[in-house]
Structures are given as structure tokens and as C-alpha cells.
mmCIF file with all atom_site columns, C-alpha atoms in Angstrom:
data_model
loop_
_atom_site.group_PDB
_atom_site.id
_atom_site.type_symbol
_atom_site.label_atom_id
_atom_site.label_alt_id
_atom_site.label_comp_id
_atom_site.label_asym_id
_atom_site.label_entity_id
_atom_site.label_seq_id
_atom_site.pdbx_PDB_ins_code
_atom_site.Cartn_x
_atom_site.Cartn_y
_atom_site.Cartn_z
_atom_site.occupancy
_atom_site.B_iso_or_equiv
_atom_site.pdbx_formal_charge
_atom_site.auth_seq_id
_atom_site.auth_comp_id
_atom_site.auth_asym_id
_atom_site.auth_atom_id
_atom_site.pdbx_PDB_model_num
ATOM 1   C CA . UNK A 1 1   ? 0.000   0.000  0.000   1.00 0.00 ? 1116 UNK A CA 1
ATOM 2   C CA . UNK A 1 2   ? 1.586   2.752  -1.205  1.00 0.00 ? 1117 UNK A CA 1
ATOM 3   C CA . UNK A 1 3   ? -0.002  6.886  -0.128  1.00 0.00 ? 1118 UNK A CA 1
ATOM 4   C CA . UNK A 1 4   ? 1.330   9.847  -1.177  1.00 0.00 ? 1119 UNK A CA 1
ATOM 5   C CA . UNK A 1 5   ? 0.514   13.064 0.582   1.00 0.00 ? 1120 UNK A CA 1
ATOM 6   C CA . UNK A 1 6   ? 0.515   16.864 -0.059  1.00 0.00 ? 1121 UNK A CA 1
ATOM 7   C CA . UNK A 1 7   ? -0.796  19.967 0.840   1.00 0.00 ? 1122 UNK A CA 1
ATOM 8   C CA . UNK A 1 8   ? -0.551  23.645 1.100   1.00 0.00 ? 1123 UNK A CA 1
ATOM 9   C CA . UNK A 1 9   ? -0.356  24.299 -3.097  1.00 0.00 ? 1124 UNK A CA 1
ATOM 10  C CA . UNK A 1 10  ? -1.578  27.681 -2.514  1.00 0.00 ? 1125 UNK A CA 1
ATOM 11  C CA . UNK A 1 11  ? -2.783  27.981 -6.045  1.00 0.00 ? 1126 UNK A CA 1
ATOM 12  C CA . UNK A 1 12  ? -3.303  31.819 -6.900  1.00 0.00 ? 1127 UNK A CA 1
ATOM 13  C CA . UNK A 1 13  ? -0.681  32.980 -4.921  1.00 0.00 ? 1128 UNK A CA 1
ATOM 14  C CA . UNK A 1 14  ? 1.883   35.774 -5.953  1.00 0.00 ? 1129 UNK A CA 1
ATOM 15  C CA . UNK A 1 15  ? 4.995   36.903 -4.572  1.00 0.00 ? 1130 UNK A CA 1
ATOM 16  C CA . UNK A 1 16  ? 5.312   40.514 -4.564  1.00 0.00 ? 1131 UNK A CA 1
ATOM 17  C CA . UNK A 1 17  ? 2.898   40.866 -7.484  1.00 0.00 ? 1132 UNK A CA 1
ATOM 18  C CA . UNK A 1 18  ? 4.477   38.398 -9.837  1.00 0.00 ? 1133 UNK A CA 1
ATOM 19  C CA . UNK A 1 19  ? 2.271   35.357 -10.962 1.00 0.00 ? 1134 UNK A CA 1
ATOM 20  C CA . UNK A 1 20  ? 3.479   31.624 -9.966  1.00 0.00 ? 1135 UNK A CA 1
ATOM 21  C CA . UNK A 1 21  ? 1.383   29.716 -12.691 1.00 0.00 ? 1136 UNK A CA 1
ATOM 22  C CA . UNK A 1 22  ? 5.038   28.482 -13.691 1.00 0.00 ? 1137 UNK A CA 1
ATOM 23  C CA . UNK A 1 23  ? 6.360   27.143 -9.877  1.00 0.00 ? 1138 UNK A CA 1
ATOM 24  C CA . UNK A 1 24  ? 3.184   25.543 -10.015 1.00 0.00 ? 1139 UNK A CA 1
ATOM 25  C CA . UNK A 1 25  ? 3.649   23.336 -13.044 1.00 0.00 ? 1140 UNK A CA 1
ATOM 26  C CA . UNK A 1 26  ? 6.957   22.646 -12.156 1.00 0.00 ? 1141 UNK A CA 1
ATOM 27  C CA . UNK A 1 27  ? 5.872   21.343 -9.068  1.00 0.00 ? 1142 UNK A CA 1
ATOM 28  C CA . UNK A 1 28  ? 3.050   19.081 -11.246 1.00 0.00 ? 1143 UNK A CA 1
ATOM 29  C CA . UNK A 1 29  ? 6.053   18.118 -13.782 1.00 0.00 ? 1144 UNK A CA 1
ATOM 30  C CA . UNK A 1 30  ? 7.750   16.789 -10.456 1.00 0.00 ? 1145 UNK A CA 1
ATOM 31  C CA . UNK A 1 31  ? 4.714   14.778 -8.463  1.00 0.00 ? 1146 UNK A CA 1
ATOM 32  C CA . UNK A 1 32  ? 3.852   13.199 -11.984 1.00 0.00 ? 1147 UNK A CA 1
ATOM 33  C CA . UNK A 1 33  ? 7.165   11.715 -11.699 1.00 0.00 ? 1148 UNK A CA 1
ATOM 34  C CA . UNK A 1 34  ? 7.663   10.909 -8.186  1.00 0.00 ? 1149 UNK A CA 1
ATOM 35  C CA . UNK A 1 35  ? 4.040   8.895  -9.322  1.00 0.00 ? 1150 UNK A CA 1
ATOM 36  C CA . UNK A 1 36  ? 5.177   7.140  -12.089 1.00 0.00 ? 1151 UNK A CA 1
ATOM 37  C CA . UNK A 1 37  ? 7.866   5.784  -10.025 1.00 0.00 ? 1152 UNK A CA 1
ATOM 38  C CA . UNK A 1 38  ? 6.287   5.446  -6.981  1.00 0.00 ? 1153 UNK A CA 1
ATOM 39  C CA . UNK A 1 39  ? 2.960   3.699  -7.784  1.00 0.00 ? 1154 UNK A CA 1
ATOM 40  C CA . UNK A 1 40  ? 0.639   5.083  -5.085  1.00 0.00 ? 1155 UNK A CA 1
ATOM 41  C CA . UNK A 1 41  ? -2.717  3.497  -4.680  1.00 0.00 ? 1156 UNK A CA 1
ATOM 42  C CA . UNK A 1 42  ? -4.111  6.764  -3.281  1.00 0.00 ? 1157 UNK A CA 1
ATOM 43  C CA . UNK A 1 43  ? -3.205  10.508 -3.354  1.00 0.00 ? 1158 UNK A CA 1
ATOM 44  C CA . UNK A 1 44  ? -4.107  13.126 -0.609  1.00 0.00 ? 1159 UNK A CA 1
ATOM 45  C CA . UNK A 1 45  ? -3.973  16.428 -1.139  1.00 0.00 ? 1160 UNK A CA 1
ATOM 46  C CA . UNK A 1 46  ? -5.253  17.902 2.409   1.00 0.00 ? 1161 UNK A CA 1
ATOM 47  C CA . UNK A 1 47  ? -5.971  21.274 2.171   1.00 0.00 ? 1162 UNK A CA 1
ATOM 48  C CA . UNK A 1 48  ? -5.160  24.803 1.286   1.00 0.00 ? 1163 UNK A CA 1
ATOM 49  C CA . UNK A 1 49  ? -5.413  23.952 -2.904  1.00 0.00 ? 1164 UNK A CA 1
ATOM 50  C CA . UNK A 1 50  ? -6.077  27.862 -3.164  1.00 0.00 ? 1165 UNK A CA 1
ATOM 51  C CA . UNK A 1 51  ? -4.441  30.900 -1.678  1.00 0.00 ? 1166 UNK A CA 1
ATOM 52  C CA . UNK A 1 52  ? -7.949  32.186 -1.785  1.00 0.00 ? 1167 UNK A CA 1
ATOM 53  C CA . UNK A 1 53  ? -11.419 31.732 -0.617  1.00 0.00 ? 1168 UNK A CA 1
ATOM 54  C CA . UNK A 1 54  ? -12.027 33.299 -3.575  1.00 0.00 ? 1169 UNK A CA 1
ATOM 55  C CA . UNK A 1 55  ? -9.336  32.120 -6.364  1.00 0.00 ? 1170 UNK A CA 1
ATOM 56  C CA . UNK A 1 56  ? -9.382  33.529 -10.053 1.00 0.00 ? 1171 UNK A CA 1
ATOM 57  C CA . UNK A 1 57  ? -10.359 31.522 -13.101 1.00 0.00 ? 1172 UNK A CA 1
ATOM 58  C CA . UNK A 1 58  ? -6.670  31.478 -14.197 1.00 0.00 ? 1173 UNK A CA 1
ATOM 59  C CA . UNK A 1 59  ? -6.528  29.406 -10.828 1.00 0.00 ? 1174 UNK A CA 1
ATOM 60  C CA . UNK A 1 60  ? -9.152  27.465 -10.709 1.00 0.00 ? 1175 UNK A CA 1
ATOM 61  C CA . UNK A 1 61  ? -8.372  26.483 -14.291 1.00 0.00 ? 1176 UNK A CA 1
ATOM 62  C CA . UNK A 1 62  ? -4.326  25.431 -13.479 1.00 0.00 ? 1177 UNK A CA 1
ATOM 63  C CA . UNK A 1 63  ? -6.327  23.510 -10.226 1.00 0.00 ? 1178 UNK A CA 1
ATOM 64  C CA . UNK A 1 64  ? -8.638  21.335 -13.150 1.00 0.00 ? 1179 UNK A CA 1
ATOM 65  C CA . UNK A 1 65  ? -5.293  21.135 -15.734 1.00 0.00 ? 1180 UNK A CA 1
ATOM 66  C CA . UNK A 1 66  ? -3.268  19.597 -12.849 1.00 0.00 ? 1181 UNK A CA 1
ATOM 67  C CA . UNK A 1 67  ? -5.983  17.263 -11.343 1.00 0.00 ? 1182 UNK A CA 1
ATOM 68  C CA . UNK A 1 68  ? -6.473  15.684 -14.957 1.00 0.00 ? 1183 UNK A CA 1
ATOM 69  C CA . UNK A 1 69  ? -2.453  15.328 -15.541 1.00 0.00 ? 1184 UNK A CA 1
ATOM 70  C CA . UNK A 1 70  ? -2.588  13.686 -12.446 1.00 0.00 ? 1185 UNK A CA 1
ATOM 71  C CA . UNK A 1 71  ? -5.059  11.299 -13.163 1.00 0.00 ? 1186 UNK A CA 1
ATOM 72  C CA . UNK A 1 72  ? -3.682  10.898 -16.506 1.00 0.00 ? 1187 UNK A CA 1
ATOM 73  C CA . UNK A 1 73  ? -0.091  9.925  -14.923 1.00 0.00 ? 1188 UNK A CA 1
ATOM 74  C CA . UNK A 1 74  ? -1.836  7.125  -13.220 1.00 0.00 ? 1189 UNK A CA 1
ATOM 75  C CA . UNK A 1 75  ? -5.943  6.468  -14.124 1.00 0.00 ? 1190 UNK A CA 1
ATOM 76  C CA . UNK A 1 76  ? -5.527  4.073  -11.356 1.00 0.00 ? 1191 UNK A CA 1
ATOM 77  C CA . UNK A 1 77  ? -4.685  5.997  -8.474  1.00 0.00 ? 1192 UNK A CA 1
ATOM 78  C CA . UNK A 1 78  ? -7.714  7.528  -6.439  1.00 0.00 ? 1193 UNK A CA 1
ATOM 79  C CA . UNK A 1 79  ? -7.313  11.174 -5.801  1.00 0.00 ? 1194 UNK A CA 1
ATOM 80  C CA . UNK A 1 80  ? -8.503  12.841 -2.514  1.00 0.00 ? 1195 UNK A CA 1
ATOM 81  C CA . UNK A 1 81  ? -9.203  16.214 -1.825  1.00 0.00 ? 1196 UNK A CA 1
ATOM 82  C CA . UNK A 1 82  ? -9.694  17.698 1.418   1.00 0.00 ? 1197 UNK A CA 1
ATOM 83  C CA . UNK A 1 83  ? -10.300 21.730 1.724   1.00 0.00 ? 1198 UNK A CA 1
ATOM 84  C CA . UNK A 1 84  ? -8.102  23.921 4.323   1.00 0.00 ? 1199 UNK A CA 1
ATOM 85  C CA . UNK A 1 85  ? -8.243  26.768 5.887   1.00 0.00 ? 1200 UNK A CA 1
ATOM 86  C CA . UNK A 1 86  ? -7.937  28.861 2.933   1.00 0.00 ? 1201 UNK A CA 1
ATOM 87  C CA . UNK A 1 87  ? -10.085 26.701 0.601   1.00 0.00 ? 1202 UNK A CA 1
ATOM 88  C CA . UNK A 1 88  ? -14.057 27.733 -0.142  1.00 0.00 ? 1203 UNK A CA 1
ATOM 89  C CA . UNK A 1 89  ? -15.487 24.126 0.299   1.00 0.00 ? 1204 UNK A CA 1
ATOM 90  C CA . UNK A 1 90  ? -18.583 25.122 -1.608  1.00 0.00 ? 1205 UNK A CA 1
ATOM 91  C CA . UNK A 1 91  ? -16.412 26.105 -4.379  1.00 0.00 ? 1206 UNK A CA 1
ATOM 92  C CA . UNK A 1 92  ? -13.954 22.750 -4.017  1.00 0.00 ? 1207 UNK A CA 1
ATOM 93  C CA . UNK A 1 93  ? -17.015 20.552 -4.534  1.00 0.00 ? 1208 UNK A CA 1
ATOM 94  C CA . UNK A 1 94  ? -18.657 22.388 -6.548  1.00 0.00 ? 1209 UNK A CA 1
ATOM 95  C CA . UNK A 1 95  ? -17.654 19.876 -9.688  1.00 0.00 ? 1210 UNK A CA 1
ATOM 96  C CA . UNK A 1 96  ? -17.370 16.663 -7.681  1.00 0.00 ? 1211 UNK A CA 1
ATOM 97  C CA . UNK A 1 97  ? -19.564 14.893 -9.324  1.00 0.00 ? 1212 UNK A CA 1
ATOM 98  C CA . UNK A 1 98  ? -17.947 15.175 -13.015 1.00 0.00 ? 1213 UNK A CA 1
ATOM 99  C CA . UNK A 1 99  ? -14.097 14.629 -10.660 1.00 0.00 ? 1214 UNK A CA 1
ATOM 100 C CA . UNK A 1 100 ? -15.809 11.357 -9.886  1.00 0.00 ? 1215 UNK A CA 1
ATOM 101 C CA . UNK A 1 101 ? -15.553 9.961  -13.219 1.00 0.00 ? 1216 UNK A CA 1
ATOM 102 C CA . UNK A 1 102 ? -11.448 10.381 -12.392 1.00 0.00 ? 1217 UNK A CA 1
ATOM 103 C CA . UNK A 1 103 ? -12.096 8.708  -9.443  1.00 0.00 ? 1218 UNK A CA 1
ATOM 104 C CA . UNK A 1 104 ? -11.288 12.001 -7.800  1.00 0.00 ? 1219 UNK A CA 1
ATOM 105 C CA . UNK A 1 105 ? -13.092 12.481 -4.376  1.00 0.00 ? 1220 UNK A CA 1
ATOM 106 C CA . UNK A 1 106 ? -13.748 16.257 -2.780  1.00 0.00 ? 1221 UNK A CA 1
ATOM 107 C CA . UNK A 1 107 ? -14.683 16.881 0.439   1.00 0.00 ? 1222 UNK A CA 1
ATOM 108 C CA . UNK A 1 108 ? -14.952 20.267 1.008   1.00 0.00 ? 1223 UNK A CA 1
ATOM 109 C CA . UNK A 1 109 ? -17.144 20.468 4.236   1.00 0.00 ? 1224 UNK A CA 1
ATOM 110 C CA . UNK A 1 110 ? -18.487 18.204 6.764   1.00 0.00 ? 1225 UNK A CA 1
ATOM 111 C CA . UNK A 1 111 ? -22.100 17.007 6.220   1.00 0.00 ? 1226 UNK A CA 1
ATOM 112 C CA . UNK A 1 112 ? -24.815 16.443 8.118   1.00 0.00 ? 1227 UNK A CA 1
ATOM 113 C CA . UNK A 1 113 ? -28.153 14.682 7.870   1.00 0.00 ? 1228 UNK A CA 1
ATOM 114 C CA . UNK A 1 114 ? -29.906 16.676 11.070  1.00 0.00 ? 1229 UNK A CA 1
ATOM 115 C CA . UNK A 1 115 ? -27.687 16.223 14.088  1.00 0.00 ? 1230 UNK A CA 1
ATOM 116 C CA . UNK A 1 116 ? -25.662 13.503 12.175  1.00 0.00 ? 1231 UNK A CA 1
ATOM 117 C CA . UNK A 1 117 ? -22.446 13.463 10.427  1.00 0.00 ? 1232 UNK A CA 1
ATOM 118 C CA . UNK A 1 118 ? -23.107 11.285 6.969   1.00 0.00 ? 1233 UNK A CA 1
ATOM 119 C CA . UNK A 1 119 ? -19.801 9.266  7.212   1.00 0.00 ? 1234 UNK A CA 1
ATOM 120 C CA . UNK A 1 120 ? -20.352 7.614  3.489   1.00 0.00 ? 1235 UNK A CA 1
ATOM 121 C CA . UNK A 1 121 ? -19.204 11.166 2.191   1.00 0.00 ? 1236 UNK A CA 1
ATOM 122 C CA . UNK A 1 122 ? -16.002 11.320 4.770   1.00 0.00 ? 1237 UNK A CA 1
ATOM 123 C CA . UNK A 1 123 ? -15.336 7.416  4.560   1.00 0.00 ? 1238 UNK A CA 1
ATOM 124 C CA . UNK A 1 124 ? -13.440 7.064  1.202   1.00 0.00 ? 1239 UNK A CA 1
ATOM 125 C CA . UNK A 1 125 ? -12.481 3.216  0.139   1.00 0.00 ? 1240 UNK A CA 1
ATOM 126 C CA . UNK A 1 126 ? -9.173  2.751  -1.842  1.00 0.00 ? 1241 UNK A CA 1
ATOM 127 C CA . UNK A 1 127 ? -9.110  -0.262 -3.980  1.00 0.00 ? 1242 UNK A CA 1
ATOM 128 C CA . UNK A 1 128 ? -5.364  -1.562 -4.316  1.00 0.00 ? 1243 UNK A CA 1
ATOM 129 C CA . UNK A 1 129 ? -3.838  -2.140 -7.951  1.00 0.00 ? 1244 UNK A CA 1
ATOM 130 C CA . UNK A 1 130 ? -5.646  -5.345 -8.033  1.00 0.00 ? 1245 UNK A CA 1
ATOM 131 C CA . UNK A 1 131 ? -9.282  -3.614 -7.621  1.00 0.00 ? 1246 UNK A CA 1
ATOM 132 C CA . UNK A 1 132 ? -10.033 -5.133 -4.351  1.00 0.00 ? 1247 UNK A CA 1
ATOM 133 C CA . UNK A 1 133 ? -10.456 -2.562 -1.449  1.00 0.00 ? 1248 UNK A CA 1
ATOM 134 C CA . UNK A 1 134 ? -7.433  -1.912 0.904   1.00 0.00 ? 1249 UNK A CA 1
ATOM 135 C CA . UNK A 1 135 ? -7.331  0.526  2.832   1.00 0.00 ? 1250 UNK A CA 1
ATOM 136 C CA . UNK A 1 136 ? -10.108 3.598  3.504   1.00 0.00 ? 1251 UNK A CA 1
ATOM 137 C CA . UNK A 1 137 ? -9.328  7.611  4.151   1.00 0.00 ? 1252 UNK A CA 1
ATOM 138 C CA . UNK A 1 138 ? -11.594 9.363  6.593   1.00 0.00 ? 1253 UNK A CA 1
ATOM 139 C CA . UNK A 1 139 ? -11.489 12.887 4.850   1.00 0.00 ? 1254 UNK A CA 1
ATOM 140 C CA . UNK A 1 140 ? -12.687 15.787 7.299   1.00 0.00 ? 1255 UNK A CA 1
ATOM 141 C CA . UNK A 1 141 ? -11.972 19.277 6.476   1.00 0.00 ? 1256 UNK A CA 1
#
């Protein structure tokens, strides 16, 4: 069982005024090949994807481009994507249900059914490379 784990990408954010689309992609270039050689089952990305509650389409549109070239590194990996502090969850699972045809789960919020937590949205199975579950991620914001 292999997991690989990030956070903090802080998409949209500039450094005295200058744009960091290109540290960005670099970064991509370099977890699509720590995947290819690592294998992972499962990917986590917990949490601060945006610098912004509020991030700008250019953002939100380098967030899609890099979820897909992940997926497209390795269709069988499942993807997992937790909202920080900085994150709007309404806007980070806003599109979940087309990212579930990547077999990319978002969790942007914790749900509730009255006073109840639904746990099938926060309990995520991970099948291993031979399709059979292994292993689950509890995913709370």
C-alpha cells in the first residue's frame, strides 16, 4: 500500500505581485514523476489547494489542468481532496460529481443529515492495484 501526501499548493498565490502559474507546473512536472515511479494506490492532497477563498479563473483552471495530468499519470490511483483553511469548500465541490468519473473524491465540508455526520461522504475506500479494497481515508476538512 503505497499513499502519497501533499498539501498547502496555494494555487493563486503571488509573490510581490508576480504570478506563480510556472512554480506551479513545475511542481506538477515533479509529483507526476515521483508517481510514475512510486505507484501510489491513493493521493491526498489535504488542504489549502487555493491561496484564496475566492481564487481567479486562471486558478481554478491550473487547479482542473493539474488534477487531470494527475489522473492521466496514473488512471488508477484515487485522488482525494480535502479543503483547508484557505479553501471555499462550496467552491472545491462544486464539480465533484464530473471529478468522480477520475475517481477524484472532494470533500470540502463536513455534512450532516440533522444532528448527524453522513460518514459515506467522509469514509473514502481505496481499492489496491488489483481492484479489491485496501485501505479507507476518513477525509474531514
Amino acid at each position: 500500500m503505497r499513499i502519497l501526501h501533499t498539501a498547502d499548493w496555494h494555487i493563486g498565490k503571488t509573490l510581490r505581485g508576480m504570478e506563480r502559474g510556472d512554480e506551479h507546473l513545475n511542481f506538477l512536472s515533479q509529483l507526476c514523476n515521483i508517481i510514475s515511479k512510486e505507484q501510489p494506490e491513493v493521493l491526498i492532497i489535504s488542504g489549502d489547494i487555493y491561496d484564496s477563498v475566492a481564487p481567479t479563473i486562471a486558478s481554478q483552471k491550473l487547479y482542473n489542468r493539474m488534477l487531470l495530468q494527475l489522473h492521466a499519470t496514473l488512471p488508477t490511483m484515487k485522488i482525494v481532496v480535502i479543503a483547508g483553511n484557505h479553501d471555499s469548500s462550496s467552491r472545491l465541490e462544486l464539480n465533484s460529481e464530473l471529478w468522480d468519473a477520475f475517481d477524484v473524491a472532494i470533500v470540502g465540508n463536513i455534512e450532516r443529515r440533522g444532528d448527524e455526520v453522513n460518514f459515506e461522504k467522509h469514509i473514502i475506500e481505496i481499492n489496491g492495484h488489483g481492484g479489491e479494497p485496501c485501505c479507507y481515508v476518513i477525509a474531514l476538512p
